[in-house]
Structure formats: C-alpha cells, structure tokens
Amino acid sequence: GQQLNQSPQSMFIQEGEDVSMNCTSSSIFNTWLWYKQDPGEGPVLLIALYKAGELTSNGRLTAQFGITRKDSFLNISASIPSDVGIYFCAGHLTAGGTSYGKLTFGQGTILTVHP
Amino acid sequence: DADVTQTPRNRITKTGKRIMLECSQTKGHDRMYWYRQDPGLGLRLIYYSFDVKDINKGEISDGYSVSRQAQAKFSLSLESAIPNQTALYFCATSKGLAARDTQYFGPGTRLTVL
C-alpha cells in the first residue's frame, strides 16, 4: 500500500528558531494535510493543501504541496513552547471519481522546544 | 463540551480478555473512523463507517470488530486482546468523503494489554 516517509522523526530546538519538516510518498496524492497532536489529545488539522504547487500559510505555519504531488513540507517560524507536540502529514487520494475519505499518515515528527 | 468523545481514556487488560472502546460524537457527521497509533508508525485505519448500515475494513482490521449503533456512536471491540494490540486508539468523524471534509479526532484511548 501507499507509504508516507516523514522526516525528521524528532527535533529539539530553542525557542525562536524556525522548524522545517517534510513528507515524501511513493505515489501521488490529491490533497496533503498537516495535523498537530498535543500530549493527551487527538490530532487537529493545521493546514490543508489541495493543488500541486500550492503554498498556504496559517499564522507562523507555512506548508507547500509539491509539484510532483508526491511530497509536502511544513515550516514553523519563530517557534514557541506551545509548538511542542507531534506533527503528522497525511495524504488523501480520490480514486476513480469516488473517495471514502481515507487518509494515509506519515510516521510523525516529535517537536520539543526549549525555552 | 467535546464534539468527539471516547471512553475509556485509559485501559489496562490481560491477554485473552474482550475489550470494547466506545466513541460518541455530537457533530452530526455520518462518517466515522477508528485508527490506532503506534510510535514511529503514525495512525493506521482499522475500520470506517459511512453510515449506520455501512461498515468497511481498513488496512489493519484483523483482530478487531466494530459496531455502529447509531449515527452518533461507533464502538471498537477486541474479541480476545493480545499484547501487540497495545496502542493509542483514536476515533474520528467527518461530514463527507471529500478531501475538504475535515476529519475530527477524539482524545484517544490508551490501551495496554498485558
């Protein structure tokens, strides 16, 4: 089946630093999504990307949908302590004109921010 | 109040026991999903349901069963729990099937099988 490779697996940074993480796939997706999971909570959608080449921002977060439709990256600028958590990429594929909303998730990037 | 709730939040059980995890939602969504999360593996889909009458297997359904008792309720059962089913389990809902129909996740159930 489809697999997403997300990197890095973990990051330890100082408050104020910028962060970059990415996902690559062995096959194409129609939509890329980025989720954040806070400790003890379920994932929450941060950014959704619907077109190849699309660049979207949400506050200090910026994400891009790769031209090949096989990759995406997420940048966080000027990190703060509340950015701590696990970040997941997810790909969504519509096949044959129908979709059952299946998401394929990356392995996650664990972000630690030191004050 | 949370839109997607899961009970219990934590459960420790023994090998061979039957376990049921419950999910309820107040979002009025027809689509519901069960995922498991393992360190380093992300979230993997166990079962999903389009509506009360429609249940489908996901990528890792072996050893699990589900029941959609009502639009708002979707339960996951482990008929005979085994240690490698120790994981964090998430329920999710969505309004529709399109990519723009965001999946909303519950807070998770941490299950430990001894």
XYZ file of N, CA and C in Angstrom:
687
model
N 0.806 -1.189 0.000
C 0.000 0.000 0.000
C 0.849 1.253 0.000
N 0.171 2.385 0.004
C 0.900 3.649 -0.015
C 1.619 3.870 1.300
N 2.770 4.495 1.211
C 3.509 4.819 2.415
C 3.988 6.250 2.338
N 3.959 6.903 3.485
C 4.498 8.242 3.589
C 5.723 8.190 4.481
N 6.792 8.804 4.028
C 8.000 8.909 4.826
C 8.125 10.338 5.326
N 8.064 10.497 6.634
C 8.107 11.826 7.232
C 9.429 11.991 7.950
N 10.044 13.151 7.769
C 11.318 13.404 8.450
C 11.418 14.866 8.861
N 12.170 15.155 9.920
C 12.858 14.168 10.755
C 11.885 13.485 11.708
N 12.342 12.440 12.378
C 11.487 11.751 13.337
C 11.310 12.580 14.599
N 12.330 13.352 14.959
C 12.234 14.206 16.137
C 13.142 15.412 15.965
N 12.799 16.475 16.670
C 13.585 17.700 16.631
C 13.612 18.331 18.016
N 14.804 18.791 18.399
C 14.964 19.510 19.663
C 15.493 20.898 19.304
N 14.713 21.919 19.549
C 15.117 23.259 19.127
C 14.961 24.250 20.271
N 15.578 25.413 20.092
C 15.420 26.500 21.034
C 14.256 27.387 20.622
N 13.598 27.933 21.601
C 12.522 28.886 21.330
C 13.028 29.989 20.405
N 12.241 30.331 19.426
C 12.605 31.364 18.476
C 13.173 30.842 17.173
N 13.617 29.594 17.173
C 14.167 29.019 15.949
C 13.045 28.643 14.982
N 13.425 28.546 13.716
C 12.489 28.065 12.696
C 12.605 26.540 12.574
N 11.513 25.920 12.143
C 11.441 24.463 12.044
C 10.977 24.087 10.647
N 11.542 23.023 10.125
C 11.088 22.519 8.836
C 10.992 21.011 8.876
N 9.907 20.471 8.362
C 9.722 19.031 8.288
C 9.064 18.707 6.948
N 9.257 17.465 6.477
C 8.689 17.147 5.175
C 8.202 15.724 5.095
N 7.417 15.472 4.083
C 6.853 14.156 3.817
C 7.042 13.832 2.355
N 7.419 12.580 2.091
C 7.504 12.122 0.710
C 6.711 10.833 0.580
N 6.207 10.638 -0.621
C 5.356 9.477 -0.870
C 5.851 8.702 -2.072
N 5.549 7.426 -2.096
C 5.895 6.608 -3.256
C 4.867 6.776 -4.373
N 3.745 7.389 -4.071
C 2.721 7.623 -5.085
C 2.082 8.988 -4.859
N 1.271 9.398 -5.791
C 0.735 10.751 -5.719
C -0.493 10.838 -4.819
N -0.723 12.028 -4.316
C -1.935 12.341 -3.573
C -2.604 13.561 -4.195
N -3.918 13.659 -3.989
C -4.667 14.821 -4.456
C -4.685 15.932 -3.424
N -4.487 15.551 -2.189
C -4.553 16.502 -1.080
C -3.500 16.134 -0.049
N -2.842 17.160 0.479
C -1.923 16.968 1.593
C -2.468 17.730 2.797
N -2.373 17.081 3.957
C -2.851 17.681 5.195
C -1.738 17.618 6.243
N -1.722 18.624 7.096
C -0.783 18.608 8.228
C -1.590 18.728 9.517
N -1.335 17.780 10.450
C -2.007 17.733 11.738
C -0.984 17.934 12.853
N -1.484 18.446 13.973
C -0.669 18.513 15.180
C -1.398 17.769 16.298
N -0.632 16.985 17.058
C -1.184 16.260 18.191
C -0.514 16.761 19.464
N -1.310 17.378 20.330
C -0.813 17.783 21.642
C -0.828 16.570 22.565
N 0.003 16.580 23.583
C 0.035 15.453 24.529
C -1.344 15.175 25.114
N -1.776 13.915 25.051
C -3.057 13.533 25.623
C -4.270 13.906 24.794
N -4.041 14.353 23.573
C -5.150 14.779 22.716
C -5.073 14.079 21.369
N -6.144 14.199 20.602
C -6.143 13.687 19.244
C -5.579 14.706 18.279
N -5.203 14.273 17.078
C -4.661 15.200 16.087
C -5.689 16.277 15.693
N -5.177 17.461 15.432
C -6.002 18.578 14.999
C -5.437 19.108 13.692
N -6.303 19.369 12.729
C -5.854 19.843 11.423
C -5.271 21.250 11.511
N -4.067 21.412 10.936
C -3.413 22.723 10.898
C -3.594 23.395 9.539
N -3.236 22.657 8.503
C -3.238 23.207 7.144
C -3.658 22.112 6.172
N -4.431 22.497 5.164
C -4.822 21.586 4.087
C -4.383 22.180 2.753
N -3.856 21.336 1.880
C -3.344 21.752 0.575
C -4.044 20.938 -0.498
N -4.607 21.618 -1.501
C -5.477 20.927 -2.453
C -4.963 20.926 -3.888
N -3.909 21.714 -4.166
C -3.410 21.773 -5.536
C -1.894 21.679 -5.547
N -1.366 20.952 -6.542
C 0.079 20.852 -6.690
C 0.677 22.250 -6.823
N 1.752 22.491 -6.074
C 2.403 23.792 -6.094
C 1.837 24.788 -5.101
N 0.711 24.466 -4.501
C 0.054 25.403 -3.581
C 0.929 25.667 -2.360
N 0.991 26.932 -1.980
C 1.707 27.371 -0.776
C 0.684 28.053 0.116
N 0.528 27.557 1.331
C -0.510 28.083 2.227
C 0.076 28.400 3.590
N -0.365 29.513 4.155
C 0.094 29.906 5.485
C -1.061 29.965 6.463
N -0.721 29.692 7.724
C -1.679 29.782 8.822
C -0.899 30.321 10.020
N -0.873 31.639 10.148
C -0.069 32.241 11.199
C 1.407 32.006 10.951
N 2.078 31.390 11.911
C 3.515 31.131 11.765
C 3.796 29.855 10.979
N 2.776 29.181 10.538
C 2.934 27.939 9.791
C 2.791 28.184 8.294
N 3.660 27.539 7.545
C 3.586 27.590 6.084
C 3.781 26.171 5.564
N 2.942 25.775 4.620
C 3.058 24.437 4.050
C 2.948 24.531 2.544
N 3.591 23.584 1.873
C 3.534 23.557 0.408
C 3.235 22.156 -0.094
N 2.477 22.110 -1.166
C 2.121 20.880 -1.873
C 3.099 20.761 -3.024
N 3.918 19.704 -3.046
C 4.948 19.575 -4.057
C 4.393 19.454 -5.469
N 5.159 19.960 -6.420
C 4.744 19.948 -7.821
C 4.480 18.524 -8.319
N 5.283 17.577 -7.861
C 5.117 16.194 -8.311
C 3.930 15.503 -7.645
N 3.308 16.156 -6.657
C 2.198 15.618 -5.849
C 2.635 14.462 -4.963
N 3.950 14.270 -4.843
C 4.458 13.190 -4.014
C 5.142 13.688 -2.754
N 5.074 14.991 -2.504
C 5.740 15.474 -1.313
C 5.113 16.768 -0.813
N 5.393 17.073 0.450
C 4.903 18.293 1.068
C 5.844 18.661 2.201
N 5.929 19.942 2.502
C 6.712 20.351 3.669
C 5.903 21.300 4.528
N 6.306 21.366 5.795
C 5.711 22.285 6.761
C 6.825 23.051 7.435
N 6.708 24.362 7.459
C 7.640 25.217 8.181
C 6.924 25.913 9.322
N 7.608 26.019 10.454
C 7.115 26.795 11.587
C 8.158 27.866 11.871
N 7.750 29.094 11.860
C 8.698 30.175 12.104
C 8.610 30.634 13.551
N 9.759 31.088 14.062
C 9.830 31.670 15.404
C 9.100 30.796 16.427
N 9.585 29.585 16.607
C 8.908 28.606 17.461
C 8.735 29.120 18.890
N 7.658 28.664 19.515
C 7.347 28.989 20.901
C 7.080 27.685 21.653
N 7.125 27.707 22.978
C 6.954 26.461 23.741
C 5.676 25.699 23.425
N 4.599 26.374 23.107
C 3.332 25.673 22.837
C 3.316 24.974 21.476
N 4.389 25.122 20.718
C 4.502 24.369 19.455
C 4.868 22.907 19.716
N 5.216 22.588 20.950
C 5.574 21.213 21.303
C 4.437 20.265 20.953
N 4.803 19.129 20.378
C 3.797 18.119 20.050
C 4.309 17.213 18.948
N 3.410 16.413 18.412
C 3.744 15.542 17.288
C 3.026 16.086 16.053
N 3.756 16.251 14.988
C 3.205 16.759 13.743
C 3.119 15.605 12.737
N 1.950 15.463 12.150
C 1.733 14.411 11.161
C 1.373 15.016 9.815
N 1.956 14.464 8.770
C 1.444 14.738 7.446
C 0.448 13.637 7.108
N -0.454 13.921 6.211
C -1.407 12.922 5.750
C -1.760 13.214 4.305
N -1.874 12.156 3.530
C -2.261 12.297 2.136
C -3.640 11.728 1.919
N -4.371 12.377 1.026
C -5.731 11.944 0.700
C -5.793 11.744 -0.805
N -6.345 10.602 -1.205
C -6.393 10.280 -2.627
C -7.812 9.982 -3.038
N -8.233 10.628 -4.087
C -9.513 10.315 -4.693
C -9.255 9.397 -5.871
N -9.885 8.258 -5.858
C -9.621 7.280 -6.904
C -10.893 6.983 -7.665
N -10.817 7.012 -8.988
C -11.945 6.612 -9.813
C -13.175 7.457 -9.609
N -12.979 8.721 -9.196
C -14.127 9.606 -9.042
C -14.841 9.457 -7.714
N -14.412 8.516 -6.881
C -15.037 8.368 -5.562
C -13.953 8.374 -4.499
N -14.326 8.614 -3.321
C -13.373 8.620 -2.223
C -14.089 8.222 -0.962
N -13.446 7.449 -0.143
C -14.045 7.145 1.140
C -13.358 7.896 2.261
N -12.680 8.969 1.918
C -12.070 9.806 2.935
C -10.889 9.173 3.612
N -10.243 8.220 2.958
C -9.121 7.546 3.584
C -7.899 8.439 3.592
N -7.320 8.566 4.761
C -6.082 9.306 4.924
C -4.939 8.332 5.169
N -3.798 8.595 4.537
C -2.571 7.860 4.813
C -1.658 8.788 5.591
N -1.226 8.379 6.779
C -0.462 9.237 7.660
C 1.029 8.931 7.600
N 1.835 9.989 7.776
C 3.253 9.801 7.995
C 3.505 9.327 9.417
N 4.775 9.052 9.700
C 5.118 8.475 10.992
C 5.103 9.500 12.121
N 5.118 10.769 11.765
C 5.094 11.814 12.774
C 6.473 12.394 13.057
N 6.505 13.674 13.398
C 7.719 14.364 13.839
C 7.458 14.892 15.240
N 8.270 14.440 16.181
C 8.126 14.885 17.570
C 8.949 16.154 17.755
N 8.274 17.236 18.100
C 8.938 18.527 18.250
C 9.031 18.903 19.721
N 10.255 19.191 20.157
C 10.495 19.688 21.514
C 11.093 21.072 21.399
N 10.541 22.022 22.121
C 11.021 23.394 22.093
C 11.518 23.765 23.478
N 12.799 24.105 23.563
C 13.388 24.506 24.840
C 13.261 26.013 25.012
N 12.739 26.463 26.153
C 12.582 27.914 26.397
C 13.921 28.640 26.414
N -18.174 21.597 25.546
C -18.140 20.141 25.539
C -17.479 19.637 24.261
N -16.743 18.531 24.398
C -16.042 17.969 23.259
C -17.039 17.423 22.248
N -16.722 17.578 20.956
C -17.602 17.088 19.904
C -17.448 15.585 19.695
N -16.246 15.069 19.912
C -15.966 13.639 19.749
C -15.383 13.141 21.066
N -16.068 12.233 21.703
C -15.615 11.707 22.983
C -15.336 10.217 22.883
N -14.386 9.784 23.676
C -14.008 8.371 23.694
C -13.958 7.878 25.140
N -14.461 6.662 25.350
C -14.380 6.049 26.661
C -13.967 4.593 26.517
N -13.148 4.084 27.440
C -12.440 4.837 28.472
C -11.262 5.608 27.882
N -10.635 6.456 28.658
C -9.434 7.151 28.185
C -8.197 6.294 28.359
N -8.217 5.453 29.357
C -7.116 4.533 29.619
C -7.688 3.190 30.037
N -7.020 2.109 29.578
C -7.477 0.776 29.966
C -6.293 -0.168 29.967
N -6.197 -0.915 31.053
C -5.202 -1.984 31.141
C -5.954 -3.294 31.251
N -5.610 -4.244 30.405
C -6.298 -5.520 30.423
C -5.305 -6.656 30.224
N -5.814 -7.862 30.306
C -4.951 -9.028 30.170
C -5.201 -9.740 28.846
N -4.206 -10.459 28.411
C -4.323 -11.232 27.184
C -5.542 -12.149 27.231
N -6.306 -12.171 26.143
C -7.473 -13.033 26.051
C -8.786 -12.373 26.446
N -8.722 -11.229 27.084
C -9.941 -10.540 27.511
C -10.609 -9.852 26.330
N -11.934 -9.708 26.439
C -12.690 -8.947 25.447
C -12.786 -7.499 25.916
N -12.498 -6.595 24.997
C -12.474 -5.175 25.321
C -13.328 -4.404 24.314
N -14.071 -3.421 24.801
C -14.819 -2.543 23.903
C -14.430 -1.105 24.168
N -14.103 -0.409 23.112
C -13.824 1.024 23.169
C -14.983 1.746 22.500
N -15.431 2.816 23.139
C -16.619 3.496 22.622
C -16.294 4.909 22.153
N -17.036 5.324 21.160
C -16.878 6.652 20.589
C -18.256 7.263 20.376
N -18.404 8.508 20.796
C -19.648 9.241 20.578
C -19.326 10.603 19.989
N -20.225 11.089 19.134
C -19.997 12.407 18.526
C -21.301 13.203 18.484
N -21.137 14.504 18.642
C -22.281 15.414 18.602
C -22.223 16.320 17.390
N -21.365 15.974 16.419
C -21.188 16.831 15.233
C -22.221 16.529 14.151
N -22.984 15.466 14.313
C -23.973 15.129 13.306
C -23.369 14.562 12.029
N -22.158 14.063 12.114
C -21.475 13.507 10.943
C -21.895 12.060 10.693
N -21.964 11.728 9.403
C -22.287 10.345 9.048
C -21.064 9.439 9.058
N -19.901 9.998 8.732
C -18.696 9.180 8.578
C -17.939 9.084 9.885
N -17.600 7.864 10.268
C -16.819 7.654 11.480
C -15.714 6.651 11.200
N -14.605 6.787 11.948
C -13.388 6.021 11.685
C -12.758 5.580 13.008
N -12.055 4.459 12.966
C -11.205 4.038 14.068
C -9.773 3.869 13.556
N -8.838 4.506 14.270
C -7.409 4.411 13.964
C -6.667 3.886 15.191
N -5.509 3.298 14.947
C -4.579 3.055 16.041
C -3.266 3.764 15.747
N -2.645 4.251 16.828
C -1.380 4.968 16.711
C -0.309 4.204 17.461
N 0.770 3.909 16.783
C 1.929 3.268 17.394
C 3.141 4.164 17.169
N 4.028 4.243 18.130
C 5.220 5.091 17.974
C 5.972 4.747 16.694
N 6.286 5.773 15.931
C 7.065 5.570 14.710
C 6.267 5.065 13.522
N 4.960 4.834 13.716
C 4.138 4.309 12.612
C 3.010 5.240 12.212
N 2.821 6.304 12.919
C 1.713 7.193 12.594
C 0.375 6.570 12.954
N -0.677 6.991 12.272
C -2.017 6.467 12.508
C -2.407 5.530 11.362
N -2.958 4.393 11.727
C -3.386 3.434 10.713
C -4.870 3.134 10.892
N -5.563 3.032 9.763
C -7.016 2.890 9.777
C -7.414 1.446 10.059
N -8.296 1.255 11.038
C -8.767 -0.079 11.401
C -10.100 -0.383 10.709
N -11.087 0.463 10.922
C -12.408 0.332 10.314
C -12.955 1.730 10.058
N -13.886 1.808 9.097
C -14.591 3.052 8.877
C -16.040 2.755 8.500
N -16.885 3.751 8.734
C -18.321 3.569 8.525
C -18.881 4.790 7.813
N -19.593 4.584 6.727
C -20.199 5.691 6.001
C -21.508 6.122 6.651
N -22.244 5.151 7.167
C -23.459 5.441 7.907
C -23.789 4.196 8.728
N -24.927 4.194 9.366
C -25.274 3.124 10.287
C -25.273 1.762 9.601
N -25.579 1.735 8.322
C -25.704 0.452 7.631
C -24.458 0.060 6.858
N -23.425 0.856 6.930
C -22.255 0.632 6.077
C -20.983 0.594 6.908
N -20.346 -0.575 6.988
C -19.115 -0.768 7.738
C -18.071 -1.325 6.769
N -16.846 -0.801 6.860
C -15.796 -1.238 5.951
C -14.493 -1.470 6.704
N -13.737 -2.466 6.251
C -12.435 -2.728 6.850
C -11.408 -1.730 6.350
N -10.514 -1.358 7.254
C -9.386 -0.536 6.896
C -8.171 -1.398 6.629
N -6.992 -0.829 6.798
C -5.773 -1.553 6.450
C -5.330 -2.554 7.493
N -5.819 -2.455 8.749
C -5.365 -3.368 9.801
C -6.548 -3.856 10.636
N -7.538 -4.462 10.031
C -8.766 -4.840 10.722
C -8.684 -6.190 11.455
N -7.696 -7.010 11.146
C -7.604 -8.328 11.775
C -7.514 -8.206 13.297
N -8.363 -8.975 14.010
C -8.354 -8.951 15.465
C -9.293 -7.921 16.069
N -9.965 -7.167 15.191
C -10.883 -6.119 15.635
C -12.257 -6.316 14.991
N -13.281 -5.810 15.668
C -14.608 -5.714 15.076
C -15.224 -4.402 15.522
N -16.242 -3.957 14.801
C -16.878 -2.686 15.137
C -18.388 -2.828 15.088
N -19.037 -1.855 15.713
C -20.496 -1.778 15.716
C -20.894 -0.318 15.624
N -21.786 -0.009 14.682
C -22.310 1.359 14.561
C -23.744 1.324 15.066
N -23.885 1.663 16.343
C -25.186 1.514 16.993
C -26.173 2.607 16.586
N -25.614 3.742 16.226
C -26.434 4.890 15.843
C -25.516 5.836 15.086
N -26.078 6.878 14.503
C -25.232 7.828 13.777
C -24.140 8.368 14.680
N -24.460 8.541 15.955
C -23.528 9.199 16.861
C -22.579 8.252 17.567
N -22.735 6.959 17.411
C -21.954 6.010 18.206
C -21.293 4.943 17.339
N -20.006 4.736 17.594
C -19.221 3.773 16.823
C -18.269 3.096 17.793
N -18.447 1.778 18.011
C -17.657 1.057 19.008
C -16.652 0.128 18.344
N -15.512 -0.002 18.964
C -14.448 -0.896 18.501
C -14.261 -1.990 19.542
N -14.250 -3.241 19.093
C -14.077 -4.365 20.019
C -12.844 -5.180 19.681
N -12.178 -5.624 20.729
C -11.109 -6.597 20.605
C -11.643 -7.862 21.251
N -11.949 -8.861 20.444
C -12.614 -10.057 20.961
C -11.733 -10.824 21.939
N -10.452 -10.885 21.639
C -9.500 -11.576 22.501
C -8.182 -10.816 22.425
N -8.017 -9.895 23.362
C -6.888 -8.969 23.277
C -5.541 -9.695 23.359
N -4.583 -9.165 22.604
C -3.213 -9.682 22.634
C -2.253 -8.507 22.844
N -1.058 -8.785 23.374
C -0.143 -7.683 23.710
C 0.190 -6.745 22.547
N 0.259 -7.237 21.310
C 0.629 -6.316 20.231
C -0.527 -5.414 19.808
N -1.647 -5.496 20.526
C -2.725 -4.532 20.340
C -2.613 -3.376 21.336
N -1.555 -3.388 22.118
C -1.256 -2.249 22.977
C -0.945 -1.048 22.087
N -1.729 0.003 22.239
C -1.580 1.167 21.363
C -2.501 2.276 21.849
N -2.414 3.403 21.156
C -3.328 4.519 21.373
C -4.376 4.461 20.257
N -5.644 4.447 20.619
C -6.725 4.292 19.651
C -7.504 5.604 19.532
N -7.737 6.009 18.289
C -8.470 7.240 18.031
C -9.709 6.967 17.193
N -10.778 7.635 17.577
C -11.983 7.687 16.773
C -11.982 9.024 16.040
N -12.524 9.060 14.844
C -12.629 10.305 14.092
C -13.953 10.345 13.351
N -14.393 11.549 13.018
C -15.624 11.714 12.246
C -15.383 12.713 11.123
N -16.180 12.603 10.080
C -16.160 13.620 9.028
C -17.559 13.768 8.451
N -17.799 14.954 7.894
C -19.114 15.242 7.333
C -19.352 14.431 6.080
N -18.319 14.378 5.224
C -18.469 13.693 3.953
C -17.202 12.977 3.579
N -17.096 12.658 2.317
C -15.986 11.852 1.827
C -14.918 12.683 1.129
N -15.221 13.914 0.809
C -14.290 14.715 0.032
C -13.085 15.112 0.874
N -12.005 15.450 0.177
C -10.790 15.859 0.876
C -11.041 17.092 1.745
N -11.975 17.939 1.361
C -12.239 19.148 2.140
C -13.099 18.875 3.368
N -13.569 17.637 3.512
C -14.339 17.282 4.714
C -13.376 16.833 5.797
N -13.022 17.756 6.642
C -12.013 17.511 7.672
C -12.422 16.373 8.589
N -11.433 15.552 8.948
C -11.670 14.536 9.963
C -11.354 15.129 11.331
N -12.308 14.976 12.246
C -12.160 15.470 13.610
C -11.907 14.272 14.530
N -10.851 14.377 15.314
C -10.430 13.255 16.145
C -10.877 13.416 17.601
N -11.156 12.273 18.225
C -11.396 12.263 19.657
C -10.075 12.325 20.410
N -10.125 12.332 21.740
C -8.918 12.489 22.544
C -8.087 11.222 22.673
N -8.623 10.089 22.241
C -7.863 8.845 22.253
C -8.115 7.978 23.481
N -7.898 6.680 23.298
C -7.927 5.705 24.386
C -6.587 4.980 24.392
N -5.910 5.035 25.520
C -4.646 4.321 25.640
C -4.929 2.939 26.194
N -4.667 1.916 25.388
C -4.932 0.532 25.763
C -3.626 -0.208 25.968
N -3.525 -0.877 27.108
C -2.366 -1.721 27.405
C -2.855 -3.141 27.620
N -2.284 -4.073 26.875
C -2.636 -5.486 27.009
C -1.430 -6.228 27.605
N -1.620 -6.770 28.778
C -0.515 -7.446 29.481
C -0.444 -8.925 29.134
